[in-house]
Amino acid sequence: METPPVEELLSTAVAAVGGVERPGQIEMVRAVERAIRSGDHLAVQAGTGTGKSLAYLIPSIRHAMTSKGAVVVSTATIALQRQLVDRDLPRLSEALAPQLPHQPTFAILKGRRNYLCRYKASAGWPDDEQDQLFEPREVGATGRMVQRIQEWAQETETGDRDELVPGVNEQAWRQFSVSARECLGATRCPSGMECFAELARARAGESDIVVTNHALLAIDAMEDIPLLPEHEVVVVDEAHELVDRVTSVVSGELSEGMVALAVRRVGRLIEQAISDRLMEAGEDLKALLAAAPAGRLDELPQVLGLTLALVRDAAWACITAMGPRTGGDKDDPESAGLRKAAFTALDEIHDTAQRMLDAFGHAEEVDRAEVVWLEAATDRRPPLLRIAPLTVAGMLRDKLFGDRTVVLTSATLALGGAFDGLARQWGLGGGKDGKAGWTGLDVGSPFDHPRSGILYIAKHLPQPGRDGLPEAYLEEITELIEAAGGRTLGLFSSMRAAKAATEALRERLSVPLLCQGDDSTMQLVKQFAEDEPTCLFGTLSLWQGVDVPGPSLRLVIIDRIPFPRPDDPLSSARQRHVTAKGGNGFMSVAATHAALLLAQGAGRLLRSQHDKGVVAVLDPRLATARYAGFLRDSLPPFWPTNDPLKVRDALKRLGTA
């Protein structure tokens, strides 16, 4: 049976879902097919409403049919994974089946930690997590969650944590899950034949399309142990998140709590004198971190170097005392599980301590590869040391892009009107040294941005300071919301600013005003969407999570350009590193970060063809600063104005329309 061209498959799919083909969608589906055929990488910016999911799924399905190999689709959020697996792929599979050799199959695959471990749930392994850092009411709440997991474990068919609604905290879930390193393996585990994670992998191995997340994609690419089925093509949706997600995967941390956990795990397996060495080293680390100031460490203090060496050497002594990693426990899975968990904890401590020691001592800044910083204690946890790479470009270039074709897509990729900024962060080059090249393509948006939206920059306001929202900002927000009749999403640069604005404006406004943290985000967004006059204020985590088409959202307010904090250890170190190599650190790191978030925030306004409204940026630097053009060129092409009267009149007209 000959497989139809992608244009024909797209027409069938769009008709089946009751949609309309769009020029940008057709352009994208052809570009994705060309990339798959040529082996070149492709970055596609596709605005909201383009139908990009169909545009990459159809050529992916066609390739899976003709090559008999799976295509991996990676997303950053659970919401998009669920949309693909629960809505888009089932409809596509049914619609396209008559035109294809067989009905397309698909599966979702997550990291092992996301699945219930049947053996751990049934073996009665001792809980090695400490409760003393938690308030009594939190311990009680965790206990109730544990009971709920136990009841759910008797009935679940997938063991997928995301099916457990409402969700549970990490403290509870860790008692029923294992990491890939802690897992005994299907052949040694008594529950291996019915392991949820292994069953998910088996389903993925037989599927045409495998949906996963950026974290698992990164682990599969970076680690020697393959987690995903063999594949030649990867589609990275929400690709603007890729660098941050990969950075999280390859970052490390070290704390007294981690050392204490390792001591508890190894305590019954080796002589106490040896484990006591590690406990004492952990106590030294605890005292040092409690007394040291938080922030980035450019040089290694002598006392920290000595303490890290003590921790490393004590962990190695415990590893050595444990003896062989395999063998001797074939008839005793519980003992094997405890040994594997102990080795995992000890390896992480040893390797992270050594990695932190290796991060220092470079003669030149350009030679530095990683940054170490001390993160201050919070109400819920003590201080800890963190380490992260200054760039993941080389890792991505060699491990992800090296031997497969990658399609990257998002509504926000062309920053300042060009793809180069993100391409550098991804490690994409120009096809030198025999490696595949890449192409950037902006297929636009079906929305008429100049006719549907206004970009208002409050040029007359003072520059934002560090001491909260100035009175002039509160007055401006009040006037804008009153003109819009509520219907406002306020996106603030910090939780403190969002809460301060909420508290101040509740006294001035007659419309309902919700703030992130008042309830679950899902419930707040639902209430905001269902009650038109309601306003919702929040911070960065809301910027990409709100999808409210229709009259409930007419105004998006952004309080300031979302640059990373000047004292943020990772971004400041990355800026310095780029500058040392002859680049523009501010533009490459801080401005790129701000452009991404601004574009994502502005993208909340128009979610359907009939939406209209205003994006109001209160920070005058978006009109006056030398970098303002780059930031504005990263935004959708709304009609621009600095006139507050025109904006308020437009909002009033929308309210009566």
C-alpha positions as semicolon CSV with decimal commas, in nm:
position;residue;x (nm);y (nm);z (nm)
1;M;0,000;0,000;0,000
2;E;0,149;0,334;-0,109
3;T;0,154;0,599;0,163
4;P;-0,012;0,926;0,053
5;P;0,185;1,253;0,060
6;V;0,170;1,465;0,374
7;E;-0,057;1,727;0,214
8;E;-0,323;1,463;0,151
9;L;-0,290;1,321;0,501
10;L;-0,318;1,673;0,645
11;S;-0,642;1,737;0,452
12;T;-0,787;1,411;0,584
13;A;-0,686;1,491;0,941
14;V;-0,816;1,849;0,939
15;A;-1,149;1,737;0,794
16;A;-1,178;1,467;1,060
17;V;-1,129;1,712;1,347
18;G;-1,362;1,971;1,193
19;G;-1,089;2,229;1,137
20;V;-0,963;2,443;0,852
21;E;-0,624;2,410;0,684
22;R;-0,407;2,716;0,735
23;P;-0,118;2,837;0,515
24;G;0,127;2,824;0,806
25;Q;0,023;2,470;0,889
26;I;0,071;2,354;0,529
27;E;0,412;2,526;0,512
28;M;0,517;2,362;0,838
29;V;0,404;2,010;0,745
30;R;0,607;2,030;0,423
31;A;0,912;2,169;0,604
32;V;0,903;1,894;0,867
33;E;0,883;1,627;0,598
34;R;1,178;1,786;0,411
35;A;1,385;1,788;0,731
36;I;1,309;1,424;0,803
37;R;1,399;1,330;0,446
38;S;1,720;1,537;0,429
39;G;1,846;1,473;0,782
40;D;1,890;1,845;0,849
41;H;1,759;1,990;1,174
42;L;1,467;2,233;1,166
43;A;1,352;2,507;1,405
44;V;0,993;2,620;1,340
45;Q;0,823;2,912;1,508
46;A;0,448;2,854;1,480
47;G;0,218;3,102;1,647
48;T;-0,084;3,009;1,856
49;G;-0,365;2,880;1,636
50;T;-0,137;2,746;1,362
51;G;-0,216;2,384;1,442
52;K;0,150;2,289;1,488
53;S;0,073;1,958;1,659
54;L;-0,089;1,821;1,343
55;A;0,186;1,979;1,134
56;Y;0,458;1,773;1,301
57;L;0,256;1,461;1,392
58;I;0,149;1,386;1,033
59;P;0,500;1,373;0,879
60;S;0,617;1,188;1,191
61;I;0,348;0,922;1,146
62;R;0,424;0,896;0,776
63;H;0,794;0,847;0,851
64;A;0,718;0,580;1,112
65;M;0,507;0,395;0,855
66;T;0,767;0,406;0,578
67;S;1,081;0,354;0,790
68;K;0,934;0,111;1,044
69;G;1,103;0,310;1,321
70;A;0,951;0,511;1,603
71;V;0,947;0,892;1,616
72;V;0,994;1,049;1,959
73;V;0,789;1,360;2,044
74;S;0,919;1,546;2,349
75;T;0,727;1,813;2,540
76;A;0,802;2,030;2,841
77;T;0,465;2,013;3,016
78;I;0,232;1,740;3,132
79;A;-0,058;1,937;2,982
80;L;0,076;1,904;2,628
81;Q;0,164;1,537;2,680
82;R;-0,193;1,470;2,785
83;Q;-0,330;1,673;2,491
84;L;-0,124;1,468;2,247
85;V;-0,199;1,127;2,399
86;D;-0,562;1,181;2,503
87;R;-0,688;1,401;2,218
88;D;-0,467;1,464;1,914
89;L;-0,315;1,120;1,854
90;P;-0,634;0,913;1,905
91;R;-0,823;1,131;1,655
92;L;-0,534;1,127;1,409
93;S;-0,486;0,753;1,438
94;E;-0,850;0,683;1,360
95;A;-0,874;0,937;1,079
96;L;-0,558;0,830;0,896
97;A;-0,589;0,453;0,940
98;P;-0,770;0,387;0,606
99;Q;-0,488;0,559;0,412
100;L;-0,195;0,393;0,587
101;P;-0,047;0,039;0,598
102;H;-0,176;0,001;0,954
103;Q;-0,347;0,214;1,216
104;P;-0,086;0,438;1,380
105;T;0,004;0,341;1,735
106;F;0,134;0,565;2,012
107;A;0,242;0,554;2,375
108;I;0,355;0,786;2,651
109;L;0,683;0,721;2,831
110;K;0,815;0,899;3,140
111;G;1,107;0,858;3,376
112;R;1,100;0,559;3,611
113;R;1,039;0,787;3,911
114;N;0,695;0,866;3,764
115;Y;0,574;0,506;3,796
116;L;0,472;0,315;4,106
117;C;0,726;0,044;4,194
118;R;0,521;-0,269;4,271
119;Y;0,805;-0,433;4,463
120;K;0,881;-0,131;4,681
121;A;0,509;-0,090;4,751
122;S;0,471;-0,453;4,861
123;A;0,809;-0,544;5,013
124;G;0,776;-0,327;5,321
125;W;1,109;-0,153;5,265
126;P;1,186;0,076;5,556
127;D;1,111;0,443;5,491
128;D;1,449;0,616;5,482
129;E;1,313;0,970;5,455
130;Q;1,331;1,197;5,757
131;D;1,021;1,366;5,891
132;Q;1,174;1,600;6,145
133;L;1,212;1,883;5,893
134;F;0,836;1,897;5,851
135;E;0,567;2,044;6,069
136;P;0,348;1,785;6,247
137;R;0,049;1,877;6,030
138;E;0,261;1,818;5,719
139;V;0,365;1,475;5,846
140;G;-0,002;1,392;5,902
141;A;-0,092;1,511;5,554
142;T;0,186;1,298;5,408
143;G;0,056;0,997;5,600
144;R;-0,288;1,043;5,446
145;M;-0,129;1,068;5,101
146;V;0,062;0,745;5,164
147;Q;-0,264;0,570;5,248
148;R;-0,423;0,706;4,930
149;I;-0,131;0,577;4,721
150;Q;-0,166;0,234;4,881
151;E;-0,536;0,221;4,792
152;W;-0,470;0,347;4,438
153;A;-0,192;0,089;4,392
154;Q;-0,452;-0,190;4,418
155;E;-0,653;-0,063;4,122
156;T;-0,422;0,129;3,885
157;E;-0,346;-0,028;3,548
158;T;-0,056;0,201;3,455
159;G;0,105;0,305;3,786
160;D;0,146;0,653;3,635
161;R;0,169;0,915;3,910
162;D;-0,022;1,169;3,700
163;E;-0,333;0,950;3,720
164;L;-0,341;1,002;4,097
165;V;-0,580;1,297;4,140
166;P;-0,548;1,497;4,352
167;G;-0,172;1,467;4,347
168;V;0,062;1,379;4,632
169;N;0,383;1,538;4,758
170;E;0,734;1,412;4,691
171;Q;0,771;1,288;5,051
172;A;0,485;1,045;5,004
173;W;0,560;0,942;4,646
174;R;0,927;0,858;4,714
175;Q;0,812;0,576;4,941
176;F;0,659;0,400;4,639
177;S;0,901;0,480;4,356
178;V;1,263;0,421;4,261
179;S;1,502;0,599;4,029
180;A;1,660;0,422;3,733
181;R;1,981;0,382;3,935
182;E;1,798;0,231;4,233
183;C;1,599;-0,016;4,024
184;L;1,698;-0,382;4,059
185;G;1,619;-0,451;3,695
186;A;1,338;-0,657;3,547
187;T;1,530;-0,985;3,562
188;R;1,624;-0,960;3,932
189;C;1,313;-0,795;4,071
190;P;1,034;-1,028;4,194
191;S;0,783;-0,784;4,039
192;G;0,982;-0,743;3,717
193;M;0,726;-0,918;3,497
194;E;0,452;-0,677;3,606
195;C;0,664;-0,364;3,650
196;F;0,472;-0,055;3,541
197;A;0,782;0,121;3,408
198;E;0,888;-0,185;3,207
199;L;0,538;-0,231;3,069
200;A;0,538;0,134;2,960
201;R;0,875;0,082;2,788
202;A;0,743;-0,228;2,615
203;R;0,439;-0,039;2,484
204;A;0,666;0,242;2,364
205;G;0,892;-0,007;2,187
206;E;0,599;-0,129;1,979
207;S;0,459;0,216;1,895
208;D;0,499;0,445;1,598
209;I;0,492;0,765;1,805
210;V;0,643;0,783;2,155
211;V;0,550;1,091;2,361
212;T;0,794;1,181;2,637
213;N;0,931;1,486;2,820
214;H;1,246;1,695;2,781
215;A;1,399;1,555;3,100
216;L;1,374;1,191;2,988
217;L;1,490;1,287;2,639
218;A;1,798;1,448;2,794
219;I;1,872;1,151;3,019
220;D;1,834;0,911;2,725
221;A;2,073;1,122;2,516
222;M;2,331;1,190;2,790
223;E;2,342;0,854;2,970
224;D;2,488;0,532;2,837
225;I;2,172;0,335;2,921
226;P;1,901;0,390;2,655
227;L;1,558;0,464;2,799
228;L;1,370;0,539;2,477
229;P;1,313;0,300;2,185
230;E;1,555;0,324;1,894
231;H;1,471;0,630;1,687
232;E;1,613;0,847;1,410
233;V;1,377;1,144;1,443
234;V;1,291;1,360;1,744
235;V;1,033;1,638;1,757
236;V;1,091;1,883;2,043
237;D;0,773;2,079;2,111
238;E;0,791;2,372;2,356
239;A;1,153;2,389;2,243
240;H;1,206;2,724;2,417
241;E;1,218;2,517;2,740
242;L;1,480;2,269;2,621
243;V;1,794;2,437;2,759
244;D;1,648;2,491;3,106
245;R;1,516;2,133;3,129
246;V;1,845;1,982;3,014
247;T;2,036;2,206;3,256
248;S;1,818;2,075;3,541
249;V;1,890;1,715;3,444
250;V;2,268;1,761;3,438
251;S;2,289;1,980;3,750
252;G;2,387;1,841;4,088
253;E;2,339;1,925;4,455
254;L;2,493;1,832;4,786
255;S;2,353;1,878;5,137
256;E;2,380;1,738;5,486
257;G;2,041;1,574;5,436
258;M;2,171;1,375;5,137
259;V;2,466;1,257;5,343
260;A;2,238;1,158;5,632
261;L;2,018;0,961;5,392
262;A;2,321;0,771;5,261
263;V;2,434;0,696;5,617
264;R;2,092;0,551;5,701
265;R;2,090;0,339;5,386
266;V;2,439;0,200;5,436
267;G;2,425;0,173;5,817
268;R;2,323;-0,194;5,840
269;L;2,542;-0,305;5,549
270;I;2,893;-0,205;5,665
271;E;3,087;-0,158;5,988
272;Q;2,959;0,132;6,194
273;A;3,304;0,290;6,225
274;I;3,316;0,339;5,848
275;S;2,964;0,484;5,819
276;D;3,041;0,707;6,120
277;R;3,317;0,872;5,912
278;L;3,056;0,972;5,655
279;M;2,817;1,091;5,926
280;E;3,089;1,310;6,078
281;A;3,178;1,453;5,737
282;G;2,809;1,532;5,688
283;E;2,801;1,714;6,022
284;D;3,103;1,920;5,914
285;L;2,924;2,005;5,589
286;K;2,609;2,101;5,778
287;A;2,798;2,340;6,008
288;L;2,989;2,496;5,718
289;L;2,681;2,555;5,501
290;A;2,487;2,702;5,793
291;A;2,759;2,962;5,855
292;A;2,848;3,051;5,496
293;P;2,678;3,331;5,298
294;A;2,453;3,229;5,010
295;G;2,560;3,304;4,655
296;R;2,795;3,212;4,374
297;L;3,141;3,072;4,456
298;D;3,403;3,197;4,212
299;E;3,693;3,062;4,417
300;L;3,699;2,756;4,640
301;P;3,739;2,852;5,007
302;Q;4,001;2,633;5,173
303;V;3,767;2,508;5,444
304;L;3,502;2,414;5,185
305;G;3,761;2,232;4,977
306;L;3,872;2,031;5,279
307;T;3,512;1,950;5,375
308;L;3,420;1,839;5,023
309;A;3,726;1,617;5,015
310;L;3,627;1,466;5,351
311;V;3,275;1,392;5,225
312;R;3,408;1,246;4,901
313;D;3,663;1,022;5,073
314;A;3,418;0,904;5,340
315;A;3,163;0,815;5,072
316;W;3,431;0,622;4,882
317;A;3,528;0,433;5,198
318;C;3,164;0,326;5,238
319;I;3,145;0,222;4,870
320;T;3,460;0,014;4,909
321;A;3,331;-0,147;5,229
322;M;3,010;-0,248;5,053
323;G;3,204;-0,490;4,833
324;P;3,092;-0,606;4,486
325;R;2,796;-0,425;4,334
326;T;2,642;-0,739;4,187
327;G;2,623;-1,100;4,291
328;G;2,560;-1,255;4,626
329;D;2,202;-1,133;4,652
330;K;2,032;-1,332;4,375
331;D;1,814;-1,518;4,622
332;D;1,741;-1,215;4,838
333;P;1,579;-0,933;4,636
334;E;1,508;-0,721;4,944
335;S;1,875;-0,718;5,040
336;A;1,969;-0,649;4,679
337;G;1,728;-0,356;4,674
338;L;1,872;-0,208;4,992
339;R;2,228;-0,245;4,858
340;K;2,134;-0,082;4,526
341;A;1,970;0,210;4,708
342;A;2,279;0,254;4,927
343;F;2,516;0,247;4,629
344;T;2,299;0,503;4,449
345;A;2,307;0,748;4,741
346;L;2,682;0,703;4,799
347;D;2,769;0,738;4,430
348;E;2,576;1,062;4,403
349;I;2,753;1,211;4,706
350;H;3,099;1,098;4,595
351;D;3,060;1,206;4,232
352;T;2,900;1,542;4,315
353;A;3,168;1,630;4,572
354;Q;3,440;1,545;4,321
355;R;3,261;1,741;4,049
356;M;3,245;2,048;4,274
357;L;3,616;2,025;4,352
358;D;3,693;1,997;3,979
359;A;3,491;2,313;3,905
360;F;3,764;2,536;4,050
361;G;4,129;2,607;3,979
362;H;4,108;2,722;3,616
363;A;4,359;2,987;3,514
364;E;4,116;3,171;3,282
365;E;3,744;3,231;3,294
366;V;3,706;3,084;2,945
367;D;3,836;2,751;3,080
368;R;3,566;2,729;3,347
369;A;3,297;2,471;3,266
370;E;3,067;2,479;3,569
371;V;2,946;2,711;3,842
372;V;2,899;2,625;4,210
373;W;2,679;2,820;4,447
374;L;2,535;2,799;4,796
375;E;2,158;2,816;4,809
376;A;2,016;2,962;5,128
377;A;1,790;2,764;5,361
378;T;1,414;2,793;5,329
379;D;1,130;2,714;5,567
380;R;1,118;2,362;5,424
381;R;1,484;2,267;5,378
382;P;1,836;2,349;5,500
383;P;2,103;2,517;5,283
384;L;2,264;2,321;5,004
385;L;2,540;2,343;4,745
386;R;2,446;2,335;4,377
387;I;2,650;2,289;4,061
388;A;2,545;2,341;3,699
389;P;2,718;2,362;3,360
390;L;2,778;2,708;3,214
391;T;2,645;2,580;2,882
392;V;2,472;2,267;2,758
393;A;2,535;2,350;2,391
394;G;2,815;2,098;2,351
395;M;2,618;1,821;2,521
396;L;2,315;1,883;2,300
397;R;2,526;1,909;1,984
398;D;2,706;1,581;2,048
399;K;2,442;1,376;2,227
400;L;2,105;1,491;2,090
401;F;2,171;1,637;1,747
402;G;2,468;1,421;1,658
403;D;2,307;1,108;1,514
404;R;1,940;1,190;1,465
405;T;1,719;1,446;1,294
406;V;1,564;1,696;1,534
407;V;1,266;1,923;1,470
408;L;1,229;2,200;1,730
409;T;0,909;2,400;1,749
410;S;0,734;2,656;1,969
411;A;0,533;2,974;1,939
412;T;0,846;3,157;2,063
413;L;1,181;3,080;1,901
414;A;1,279;3,377;1,682
415;L;1,405;3,620;1,945
416;G;1,478;3,967;1,814
417;G;1,344;3,836;1,485
418;A;1,614;3,567;1,448
419;F;1,669;3,205;1,554
420;D;2,043;3,246;1,614
421;G;2,021;3,313;1,989
422;L;1,848;2,989;2,077
423;A;2,038;2,796;1,810
424;R;2,365;2,886;1,987
425;Q;2,225;2,765;2,318
426;W;2,122;2,438;2,150
427;G;2,468;2,391;2,002
428;L;2,348;2,400;1,643
429;G;2,616;2,497;1,390
430;G;2,624;2,548;1,018
431;G;2,674;2,192;0,907
432;K;3,054;2,187;0,951
433;D;3,262;1,877;1,025
434;G;3,012;1,658;0,846
435;K;2,733;1,733;1,090
436;A;2,384;1,813;0,968
437;G;2,295;2,176;0,921
438;W;1,982;2,349;1,040
439;T;1,713;2,578;0,908
440;G;1,495;2,830;1,088
441;L;1,140;2,888;0,968
442;D;0,869;3,122;1,096
443;V;0,530;3,013;0,961
444;G;0,355;3,305;1,128
445;S;0,016;3,298;1,294
446;P;-0,343;3,289;1,169
447;F;-0,418;3,582;1,401
448;D;-0,422;3,937;1,268
449;H;-0,215;4,081;1,552
450;P;-0,221;4,451;1,449
451;R;-0,602;4,445;1,424
452;S;-0,666;4,222;1,725
453;G;-0,417;4,345;1,983
454;I;-0,247;4,656;2,115
455;L;0,099;4,664;2,269
456;Y;0,096;4,946;2,521
457;I;0,425;5,052;2,677
458;A;0,376;5,292;2,970
459;K;0,665;5,514;2,868
460;H;0,560;5,790;3,110
461;L;0,609;5,573;3,422
462;P;0,931;5,573;3,627
463;Q;1,170;5,284;3,590
464;P;1,086;4,998;3,826
465;G;1,289;4,987;4,145
466;R;1,379;4,714;4,391
467;D;1,145;4,830;4,667
468;G;0,817;4,695;4,536
469;L;0,565;4,853;4,301
470;P;0,571;5,234;4,294
471;E;0,242;5,415;4,358
472;A;0,238;5,527;3,994
473;Y;0,231;5,161;3,884
474;L;-0,060;5,082;4,115
475;E;-0,254;5,381;3,981
476;E;-0,181;5,273;3,621
477;I;-0,295;4,916;3,689
478;T;-0,612;5,042;3,857
479;E;-0,705;5,264;3,562
480;L;-0,638;4,990;3,308
481;I;-0,842;4,727;3,494
482;E;-1,131;4,968;3,545
483;A;-1,129;5,047;3,172
484;A;-1,128;4,676;3,088
485;G;-1,405;4,595;3,336
486;G;-1,178;4,341;3,507
487;R;-1,087;4,059;3,265
488;T;-0,717;4,101;3,342
489;L;-0,425;3,865;3,376
490;G;-0,149;4,033;3,578
491;L;0,194;3,879;3,527
492;F;0,451;3,993;3,781
493;S;0,824;3,943;3,803
494;S;0,805;3,804;4,157
495;M;0,555;3,648;4,393
496;R;0,616;3,932;4,634
497;A;0,513;4,186;4,369
498;A;0,203;3,985;4,273
499;K;0,089;3,960;4,637
500;A;0,164;4,327;4,708
501;A;-0,034;4,436;4,403
502;T;-0,324;4,209;4,498
503;E;-0,337;4,343;4,852
504;A;-0,319;4,707;4,744
505;L;-0,567;4,679;4,456
506;R;-0,835;4,478;4,633
507;E;-0,911;4,798;4,824
508;R;-0,935;5,005;4,505
509;L;-1,119;4,776;4,264
510;S;-1,479;4,659;4,260
511;V;-1,406;4,347;4,051
512;P;-1,297;4,011;4,201
513;L;-0,920;3,975;4,224
514;L;-0,752;3,635;4,259
515;C;-0,384;3,577;4,335
516;Q;-0,165;3,277;4,268
517;G;-0,145;3,075;4,588
518;D;-0,505;3,145;4,694
519;D;-0,596;2,802;4,552
520;S;-0,454;2,550;4,306
521;T;-0,350;2,711;3,979
522;M;-0,597;2,494;3,788
523;Q;-0,885;2,606;4,008
524;L;-0,785;2,973;3,989
525;V;-0,765;2,966;3,609
526;K;-1,104;2,791;3,594
527;Q;-1,262;3,058;3,813
528;F;-1,093;3,333;3,612
529;A;-1,222;3,190;3,281
530;E;-1,580;3,135;3,403
531;D;-1,640;3,474;3,566
532;E;-1,573;3,753;3,313
533;P;-1,503;4,046;3,551
534;T;-1,253;3,844;3,756
535;C;-0,881;3,933;3,747
536;L;-0,596;3,691;3,814
537;F;-0,250;3,794;3,933
538;G;0,049;3,564;3,939
539;T;0,413;3,518;3,859
540;L;0,636;3,348;3,602
541;S;0,492;3,000;3,643
542;L;0,158;3,132;3,517
543;W;0,303;3,286;3,204
544;Q;0,297;2,962;3,008
545;G;0,013;2,787;3,187
546;V;-0,288;3,007;3,116
547;D;-0,501;2,939;2,809
548;V;-0,821;3,145;2,833
549;P;-0,983;3,224;2,499
550;G;-1,289;3,448;2,486
551;P;-1,408;3,762;2,665
552;S;-1,273;3,667;3,010
553;L;-0,928;3,791;2,907
554;R;-0,901;4,134;2,749
555;L;-0,593;4,272;2,923
556;V;-0,250;4,125;3,004
557;I;-0,040;4,341;3,236
558;I;0,335;4,280;3,269
559;D;0,490;4,482;3,551
560;R;0,852;4,482;3,434
561;I;1,092;4,331;3,184
562;P;1,163;3,985;3,330
563;F;1,542;3,989;3,340
564;P;1,700;3,729;3,565
565;R;1,796;3,864;3,907
566;P;2,145;4,023;3,902
567;D;2,245;3,792;4,188
568;D;2,115;3,476;4,020
569;P;2,422;3,250;4,038
570;L;2,373;3,056;3,715
571;S;2,263;3,335;3,480
572;S;2,524;3,578;3,614
573;A;2,798;3,317;3,571
574;R;2,678;3,242;3,218
575;Q;2,682;3,613;3,130
576;R;3,037;3,648;3,256
577;H;3,147;3,336;3,068
578;V;3,004;3,457;2,736
579;T;3,171;3,795;2,785
580;A;3,506;3,630;2,861
581;K;3,481;3,444;2,530
582;G;3,430;3,771;2,343
583;G;3,052;3,770;2,319
584;N;2,785;3,998;2,461
585;G;2,690;3,828;2,787
586;F;2,399;4,058;2,862
587;M;2,231;4,007;2,524
588;S;2,311;3,636;2,499
589;V;2,183;3,547;2,846
590;A;1,980;3,816;3,025
591;A;1,812;3,976;2,723
592;T;1,740;3,637;2,563
593;H;1,584;3,515;2,889
594;A;1,371;3,830;2,913
595;A;1,266;3,811;2,547
596;L;1,144;3,454;2,588
597;L;0,937;3,531;2,895
598;L;0,797;3,854;2,750
599;A;0,689;3,675;2,434
600;Q;0,534;3,392;2,632
601;G;0,350;3,640;2,854
602;A;0,223;3,847;2,561
603;G;0,114;3,525;2,394
604;R;-0,153;3,474;2,662
605;L;-0,373;3,746;2,505
606;L;-0,487;3,599;2,172
607;R;-0,588;3,236;2,206
608;S;-0,860;3,220;1,939
609;Q;-0,947;3,396;1,612
610;H;-1,205;3,617;1,781
611;D;-0,996;3,738;2,076
612;K;-0,906;4,105;2,108
613;G;-0,730;4,305;2,376
614;V;-0,424;4,480;2,512
615;V;-0,083;4,374;2,636
616;A;0,032;4,648;2,875
617;V;0,400;4,656;2,974
618;L;0,450;4,903;3,258
619;D;0,830;4,907;3,233
620;P;0,933;5,216;3,025
621;R;1,267;5,055;2,939
622;L;1,083;4,856;2,670
623;A;1,053;5,189;2,484
624;T;1,373;5,367;2,583
625;A;1,660;5,123;2,652
626;R;1,924;5,034;2,396
627;Y;1,812;4,671;2,398
628;A;1,441;4,762;2,363
629;G;1,431;4,693;1,989
630;F;1,551;4,336;2,039
631;L;1,282;4,273;2,300
632;R;1,002;4,431;2,095
633;D;1,106;4,233;1,787
634;S;1,057;3,916;1,994
635;L;0,689;4,000;2,059
636;P;0,390;3,936;1,833
637;P;0,332;4,227;1,590
638;F;0,061;4,405;1,789
639;W;-0,031;4,767;1,711
640;P;0,203;4,973;1,935
641;T;0,126;5,283;2,140
642;N;0,255;5,475;2,439
643;D;-0,070;5,672;2,486
644;P;-0,263;5,569;2,801
645;L;-0,581;5,750;2,691
646;K;-0,598;5,559;2,363
647;V;-0,550;5,230;2,546
648;R;-0,816;5,297;2,809
649;D;-1,062;5,407;2,538
650;A;-0,992;5,089;2,341
651;L;-1,049;4,873;2,649
652;K;-1,377;5,050;2,724
653;R;-1,497;4,990;2,367
654;L;-1,408;4,621;2,397
655;G;-1,608;4,603;2,719
656;T;-1,923;4,721;2,542
657;A;-1,870;4,521;2,223
